[in-house]
Coordinates of C-alpha atoms in Angstrom, one line a residue:
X65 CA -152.5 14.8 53.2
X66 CA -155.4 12.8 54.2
X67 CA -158.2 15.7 53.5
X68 CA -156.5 16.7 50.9
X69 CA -156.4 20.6 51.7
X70 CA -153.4 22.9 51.5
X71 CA -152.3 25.4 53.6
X72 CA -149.0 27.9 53.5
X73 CA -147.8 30.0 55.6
X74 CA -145.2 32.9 54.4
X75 CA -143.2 34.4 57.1
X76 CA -141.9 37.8 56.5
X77 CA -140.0 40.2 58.7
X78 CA -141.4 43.0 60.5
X79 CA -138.0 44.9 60.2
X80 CA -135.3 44.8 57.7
X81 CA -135.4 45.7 54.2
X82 CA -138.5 45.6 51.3
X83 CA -138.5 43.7 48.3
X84 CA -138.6 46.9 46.5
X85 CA -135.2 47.9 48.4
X86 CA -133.4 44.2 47.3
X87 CA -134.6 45.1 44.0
X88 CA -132.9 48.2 43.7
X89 CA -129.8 46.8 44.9
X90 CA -130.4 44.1 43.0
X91 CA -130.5 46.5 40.0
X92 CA -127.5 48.4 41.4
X93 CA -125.1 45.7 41.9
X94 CA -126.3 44.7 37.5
X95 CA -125.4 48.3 36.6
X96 CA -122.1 48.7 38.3
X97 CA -120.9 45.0 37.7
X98 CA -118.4 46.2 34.5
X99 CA -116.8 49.1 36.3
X100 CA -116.4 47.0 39.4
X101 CA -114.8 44.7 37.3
X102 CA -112.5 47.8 35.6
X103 CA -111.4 48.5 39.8
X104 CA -110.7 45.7 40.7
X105 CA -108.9 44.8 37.1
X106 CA -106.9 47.9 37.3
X107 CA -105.8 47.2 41.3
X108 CA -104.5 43.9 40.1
X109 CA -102.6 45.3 37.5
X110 CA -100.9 47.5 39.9
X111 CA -100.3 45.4 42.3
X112 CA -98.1 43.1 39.8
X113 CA -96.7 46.5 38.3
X114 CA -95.3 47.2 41.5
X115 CA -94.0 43.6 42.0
X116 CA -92.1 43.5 39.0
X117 CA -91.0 47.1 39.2
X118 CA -89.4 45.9 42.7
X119 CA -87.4 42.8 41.4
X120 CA -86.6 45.1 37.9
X121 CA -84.8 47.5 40.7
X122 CA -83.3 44.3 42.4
X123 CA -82.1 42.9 39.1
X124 CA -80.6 45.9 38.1
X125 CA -78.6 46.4 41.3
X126 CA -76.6 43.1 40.8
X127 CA -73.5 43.2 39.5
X128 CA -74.8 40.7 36.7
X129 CA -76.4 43.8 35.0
X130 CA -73.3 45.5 34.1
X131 CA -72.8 43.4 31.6
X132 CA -76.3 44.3 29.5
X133 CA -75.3 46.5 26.3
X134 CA -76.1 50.5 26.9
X135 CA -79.2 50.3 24.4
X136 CA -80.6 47.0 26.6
X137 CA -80.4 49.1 30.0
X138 CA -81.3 52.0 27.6
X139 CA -84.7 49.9 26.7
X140 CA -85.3 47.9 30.1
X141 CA -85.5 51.7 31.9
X142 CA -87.8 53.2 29.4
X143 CA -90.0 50.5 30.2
X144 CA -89.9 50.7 34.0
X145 CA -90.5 54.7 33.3
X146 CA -93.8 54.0 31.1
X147 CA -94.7 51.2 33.7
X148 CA -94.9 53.6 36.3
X149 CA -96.3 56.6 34.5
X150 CA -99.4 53.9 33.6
X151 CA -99.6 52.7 37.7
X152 CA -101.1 56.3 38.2
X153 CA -104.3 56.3 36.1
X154 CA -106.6 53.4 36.1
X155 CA -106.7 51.9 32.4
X156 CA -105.8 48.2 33.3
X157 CA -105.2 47.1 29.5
X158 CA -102.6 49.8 29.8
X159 CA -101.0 48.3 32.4
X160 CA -101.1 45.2 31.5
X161 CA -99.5 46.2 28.0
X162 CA -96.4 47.9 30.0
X163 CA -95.9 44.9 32.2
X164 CA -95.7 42.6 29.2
X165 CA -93.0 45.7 27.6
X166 CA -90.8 45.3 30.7
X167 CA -91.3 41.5 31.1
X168 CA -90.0 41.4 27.7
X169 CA -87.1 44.1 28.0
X170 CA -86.0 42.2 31.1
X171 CA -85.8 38.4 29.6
X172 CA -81.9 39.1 28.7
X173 CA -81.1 40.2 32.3
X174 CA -83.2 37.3 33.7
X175 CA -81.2 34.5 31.8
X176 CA -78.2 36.6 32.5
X177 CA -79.2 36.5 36.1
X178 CA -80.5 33.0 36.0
X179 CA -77.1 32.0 34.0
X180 CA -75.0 33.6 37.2
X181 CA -76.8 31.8 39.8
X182 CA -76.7 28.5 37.9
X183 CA -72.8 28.7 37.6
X184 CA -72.1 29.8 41.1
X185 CA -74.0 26.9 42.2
X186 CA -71.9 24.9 40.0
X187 CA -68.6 25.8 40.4
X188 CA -66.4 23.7 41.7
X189 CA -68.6 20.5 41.6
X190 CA -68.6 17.6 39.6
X191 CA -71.1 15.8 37.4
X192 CA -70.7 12.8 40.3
X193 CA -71.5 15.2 42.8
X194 CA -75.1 15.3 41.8

């Protein structure tokens, strides 16, 4: 500071990789960003397909789902069939478009279900009980 010069050093590694090799990589990682993004989208959506597709099968073996109409079981098993069918390729909008089918097929079971545990957990009890 007092003389006023400058001097820099630049340490670089004798071993390792180049700046031409980060700059590939660099360029790879930009050119496969989207369909990494389509993997790991479409992993996701199986993984919650075959989360709901598990409690749609444990729903449906209650006893509280005897009581859905023929055409509601008719429509909630249609949409577990297409759910599945889309599981195996790797569009995730598809998936995500037959989760949002079942979800919807399965809201009467689910307040039916929901409604059941509600009154057996009620039953027997009074207001001044809670």
């Amino acid at each position: 500071m007092r003389t006023g010069e400058q001097h820099s050093i630049e340490v670089q590694p004798s071993y390792g990789i180049g700046d031409s090799e980060i700059e590939r990589m660099l360029e790879e990682s930009i050119e496969y960003a989207e369909q990494d993004f389509a993997e790991r989208q479409a992993i996701e959506a199986r993984t919650e397909s075959e989360t709901i597709l598990a409690a749609t099968a444990k729903a449906l073996a209650n006893p509280q789902s005897a009581s859905l109409a023929p055409e509601e079981r008719g429509k909630i098993d249609t949409a577990v069939t297409t759910l599945r069918e889309s599981t195996s390729g790797s569009d995730y909008r598809l998936m995500r478009k037959k989760i949002d089918e079942l979800n919807e097929a399965t809201q009467h079971l689910a307040e039916v279900m929901m409604n059941s545990a509600v009154n057996s957990v009620l039953q027997g009890k009074k207001l001044d009980d809670f």
